[in-house]
CSV table of C-alpha atoms in Angstrom, one decimal:
chain,number,residue,atom,x,y,z
A,1,MET,CA,0.0,0.0,0.0
A,2,LYS,CA,2.8,2.4,0.9
A,3,ALA,CA,4.5,1.7,-2.4
A,4,LYS,CA,1.3,2.6,-4.3
A,5,ILE,CA,0.9,5.9,-2.4
A,6,ILE,CA,4.5,6.9,-3.1
A,7,ALA,CA,4.2,6.0,-6.8
A,8,ILE,CA,1.0,8.2,-7.0
A,9,THR,CA,2.8,11.0,-5.2
A,10,ALA,CA,5.7,10.8,-7.7
A,11,LEU,CA,3.4,11.0,-10.7
A,12,ALA,CA,1.2,13.7,-9.2
A,13,SER,CA,4.2,15.9,-8.6
A,14,VAL,CA,4.8,16.2,-12.4
A,15,SER,CA,1.2,16.4,-13.5
A,16,LEU,CA,1.4,20.3,-13.8
A,17,ARG,CA,1.4,21.7,-17.3
A,18,LEU,CA,5.0,22.3,-18.3
A,19,ASN,CA,6.1,25.9,-19.0
A,20,ALA,CA,9.4,26.0,-21.0
A,21,GLN,CA,10.6,29.2,-19.3
A,22,LYS,CA,9.6,28.4,-15.7
A,23,LEU,CA,9.3,24.6,-15.3
A,24,ASN,CA,11.5,21.7,-16.3
A,25,TYR,CA,11.2,18.0,-15.7
A,26,THR,CA,13.9,15.3,-15.9
A,27,PRO,CA,12.9,11.7,-15.3
A,28,ASP,CA,15.6,8.9,-14.8
A,29,LEU,CA,14.6,5.3,-15.1
A,30,VAL,CA,16.9,2.3,-14.2
A,31,LEU,CA,16.2,-1.3,-14.9
A,32,GLY,CA,18.6,-3.2,-12.8
A,33,HIS,CA,19.4,-6.8,-11.7
A,34,ARG,CA,17.7,-6.3,-8.3
A,35,SER,CA,15.1,-3.7,-8.8
A,36,TYR,CA,13.8,-0.9,-10.9
A,37,THR,CA,14.3,2.8,-9.9
A,38,TYR,CA,12.4,5.8,-10.9
A,39,MET,CA,13.9,9.2,-10.1
A,40,HIS,CA,13.0,12.7,-11.2
A,41,ASN,CA,13.9,16.4,-10.7
A,42,VAL,CA,11.2,19.0,-11.3
A,43,ASN,CA,12.4,22.7,-11.1
A,44,TYR,CA,10.0,25.6,-11.0
A,45,TYR,CA,11.7,29.0,-11.4
A,46,PHE,CA,9.9,32.0,-9.8
A,47,ASN,CA,12.7,34.3,-11.0
A,48,ASP,CA,16.4,34.4,-11.5
A,49,ARG,CA,17.1,33.9,-7.8
A,50,LEU,CA,14.2,31.8,-6.4
A,51,LYS,CA,13.6,28.2,-7.3
A,52,LEU,CA,11.4,25.3,-6.1
A,53,ASN,CA,12.7,21.8,-6.7
A,54,ASN,CA,11.0,18.4,-6.2
A,55,LEU,CA,13.3,15.4,-6.1
A,56,THR,CA,11.5,12.0,-6.0
A,57,LEU,CA,13.1,8.6,-5.9
A,58,PHE,CA,11.3,5.3,-5.8
A,59,ASP,CA,13.2,2.0,-5.9
A,60,THR,CA,11.4,-1.4,-5.7
A,61,GLU,CA,12.4,-5.0,-6.1
A,62,TYR,CA,10.7,-7.0,-8.8
A,63,THR,CA,9.2,-9.7,-6.7
A,64,LYS,CA,8.8,-8.3,-3.1
A,65,ASP,CA,8.4,-5.0,-1.2
A,66,LYS,CA,10.8,-5.8,1.6
A,67,GLU,CA,13.7,-3.6,0.3
A,68,ASN,CA,11.7,-0.7,-1.1
A,69,ILE,CA,13.5,2.7,-1.0
A,70,PHE,CA,11.7,6.0,-1.2
A,71,PHE,CA,12.8,9.6,-1.1
A,72,ILE,CA,10.7,12.7,-1.7
A,73,ARG,CA,12.1,16.2,-1.1
A,74,ASN,CA,10.7,19.6,-1.8
A,75,THR,CA,13.4,22.3,-1.7
A,76,LEU,CA,13.2,26.1,-1.8
A,77,ALA,CA,16.5,27.6,-3.1
A,78,TYR,CA,17.6,31.2,-3.1
A,79,ASN,CA,20.6,32.2,-5.1
A,80,LEU,CA,22.9,34.6,-3.2
A,81,THR,CA,25.3,34.8,-6.1
A,82,LYS,CA,25.7,33.0,-9.5
A,83,ARG,CA,27.3,30.0,-7.7
A,84,PHE,CA,26.1,30.1,-4.1
A,85,SER,CA,22.6,29.3,-2.9
A,86,VAL,CA,20.8,28.8,0.5
A,87,ASN,CA,18.2,26.0,0.7
A,88,ALA,CA,15.4,24.8,2.9
A,89,ALA,CA,13.7,21.4,2.3
A,90,LEU,CA,10.9,19.3,3.6
A,91,GLY,CA,10.4,15.7,2.7
A,92,MET,CA,10.0,12.0,3.4
A,93,LYS,CA,12.4,9.1,3.2
A,94,ASN,CA,13.1,5.8,4.9
A,95,PRO,CA,12.2,5.8,7.8
A,96,GLY,CA,10.0,9.0,7.9
A,97,ALA,CA,9.7,12.7,7.5
A,98,PHE,CA,12.7,15.1,7.6
A,99,PHE,CA,13.7,18.7,7.4
A,100,SER,CA,17.0,20.0,5.9
A,101,ALA,CA,18.8,23.4,5.6
A,102,PHE,CA,22.0,23.6,3.6
A,103,VAL,CA,24.2,25.8,1.4
A,104,GLN,CA,25.2,24.8,-2.1
A,105,TYR,CA,28.1,25.8,-4.4
A,106,ARG,CA,27.5,25.0,-8.1
A,107,ILE,CA,29.5,25.5,-11.3
A,108,ALA,CA,27.8,24.9,-14.7
A,109,LYS,CA,29.6,24.9,-18.0
A,110,PRO,CA,28.5,23.7,-21.5
A,111,THR,CA,30.0,20.2,-21.1
A,112,TYR,CA,30.2,19.7,-17.3
A,113,SER,CA,28.6,20.8,-14.0
A,114,LEU,CA,29.7,20.3,-10.4
A,115,SER,CA,27.8,21.0,-7.2
A,116,TYR,CA,28.6,20.5,-3.5
A,117,SER,CA,26.2,21.1,-0.6
A,118,ILE,CA,26.6,20.9,3.1
A,119,GLY,CA,24.1,21.4,5.9
A,120,THR,CA,22.0,19.7,8.5
A,121,THR,CA,19.1,17.3,8.3
A,122,TYR,CA,16.6,16.5,11.1
A,123,GLN,CA,15.0,13.1,11.1
A,124,LYS,CA,14.7,11.6,14.7
A,125,GLY,CA,17.8,13.7,15.5
A,126,PHE,CA,20.2,16.0,13.7
A,127,SER,CA,22.8,14.9,11.2
A,128,LEU,CA,25.4,16.6,9.0
A,129,GLU,CA,24.6,16.0,5.4
A,130,GLN,CA,26.9,16.5,2.4
A,131,SER,CA,26.3,15.8,-1.2
A,132,VAL,CA,28.3,16.0,-4.4
A,133,SER,CA,27.0,15.9,-7.9
A,134,PHE,CA,29.1,15.8,-11.1
A,135,GLU,CA,28.0,15.6,-14.7
A,136,TYR,CA,30.4,15.5,-17.8
A,137,THR,CA,29.1,15.4,-21.4
A,138,PRO,CA,32.1,15.7,-23.8
A,139,TYR,CA,31.4,15.9,-27.5
A,140,LEU,CA,32.2,12.6,-29.4
A,141,LYS,CA,30.9,14.0,-32.7
A,142,GLU,CA,28.5,16.6,-33.9
A,143,ASN,CA,25.2,15.2,-32.6
A,144,LEU,CA,26.6,12.8,-30.0
A,145,GLN,CA,28.0,13.4,-26.6
A,146,GLY,CA,29.4,11.1,-23.9
A,147,TYR,CA,27.6,11.1,-20.6
A,148,PHE,CA,29.0,10.5,-17.2
A,149,SER,CA,27.4,11.5,-13.9
A,150,VAL,CA,28.0,10.8,-10.2
A,151,LEU,CA,25.7,11.6,-7.3
A,152,ALA,CA,26.9,10.9,-3.7
A,153,ILE,CA,25.0,11.8,-0.5
A,154,GLY,CA,26.1,11.0,3.0
A,155,ASN,CA,24.8,11.7,6.5
A,156,ILE,CA,26.9,11.7,9.7
A,157,ASP,CA,25.6,11.9,13.3
A,158,ASP,CA,26.7,11.0,16.8
A,159,ASN,CA,26.3,7.3,16.1
A,160,GLY,CA,28.3,7.3,12.8
A,161,TYR,CA,27.0,7.0,9.3
A,162,PRO,CA,23.2,6.4,9.2
A,163,ARG,CA,22.6,6.8,5.5
A,164,GLY,CA,24.5,7.1,2.3
A,165,LEU,CA,24.0,6.6,-1.5
A,166,GLN,CA,26.1,6.7,-4.7
A,167,PHE,CA,24.5,6.8,-8.1
A,168,ILE,CA,26.7,6.4,-11.2
A,169,ARG,CA,25.7,6.7,-14.9
A,170,LEU,CA,27.9,6.1,-17.9
A,171,GLY,CA,26.5,6.3,-21.5
A,172,VAL,CA,25.8,8.7,-24.3
A,173,LYS,CA,23.7,11.8,-24.8
A,174,GLN,CA,21.7,12.6,-28.0
A,175,ASP,CA,20.0,16.0,-27.8
A,176,LYS,CA,17.8,15.7,-24.7
A,177,ILE,CA,17.9,11.9,-24.1
A,178,MET,CA,20.7,10.0,-22.2
A,179,TYR,CA,21.1,6.3,-21.9
A,180,GLY,CA,23.6,3.7,-20.9
A,181,MET,CA,24.7,1.7,-17.9
A,182,ALA,CA,23.8,2.6,-14.3
A,183,SER,CA,24.9,1.6,-10.8
A,184,ASN,CA,23.1,2.4,-7.6
A,185,PHE,CA,24.6,1.8,-4.1
A,186,ASP,CA,22.8,2.4,-0.8
A,187,GLN,CA,24.0,2.1,2.8
A,188,PHE,CA,22.0,2.1,6.0
A,189,ASN,CA,22.9,2.1,9.7
A,190,ASN,CA,26.7,2.4,9.5
A,191,ALA,CA,26.7,0.2,6.4
A,192,LYS,CA,25.3,-2.7,8.4
A,193,LYS,CA,22.7,-3.0,5.5
A,194,THR,CA,23.8,-2.3,1.9
A,195,LEU,CA,21.9,-2.6,-1.4
A,196,GLU,CA,23.3,-2.6,-4.9
A,197,ASN,CA,21.5,-2.3,-8.3
A,198,VAL,CA,23.3,-2.5,-11.6
A,199,GLY,CA,21.6,-2.3,-15.0
A,200,ALA,CA,20.6,0.1,-17.8
A,201,PHE,CA,19.2,3.6,-17.5
A,202,VAL,CA,17.4,6.2,-19.7
A,203,LYS,CA,17.0,9.8,-18.8
A,204,TYR,CA,15.3,12.7,-20.6
A,205,ASN,CA,15.3,16.5,-20.2
A,206,PHE,CA,11.9,17.9,-20.9
């Protein structure tokens, strides 16, 4: 039942009519050996400085719901400068609701982007959360680019390392579509529990 509610929430969050100047939607689907993963980013730009982002992740095994992973976060970001922003977020992830506040540094160039964020997350206690995202799209020929991306997120608290993940994508990009090989790695409770998922991905920039 919880899986159905999360899936409906994920679809509902992108049901708004897209406005090319204010709203963009980027879904990412992975078909792996253990599970399938749906992830998206939806960005709504109020103006040059203020943005609302919805990040939704839903990972479920093919035959059972025991290892389902979900993450839904709504973030309000304000750009202090071209590269620095302050952010406040509310969301839900295993095992419940959370609140985050963080600062982010981002560089965006035609063939690569890099962002780093650091802040605090409250979910049954405070933790220090850091994340790094890197994307590289070198030109291979006129209408074809390579595609490499890494997303890594980690939380540290008084008890150690409660949650971490690393997503890696390697493939090609043609116009707005990207596809290739994917690896997802998740760690829980000081890595006492780990999950891996390796397979193929397709991603599209609307």
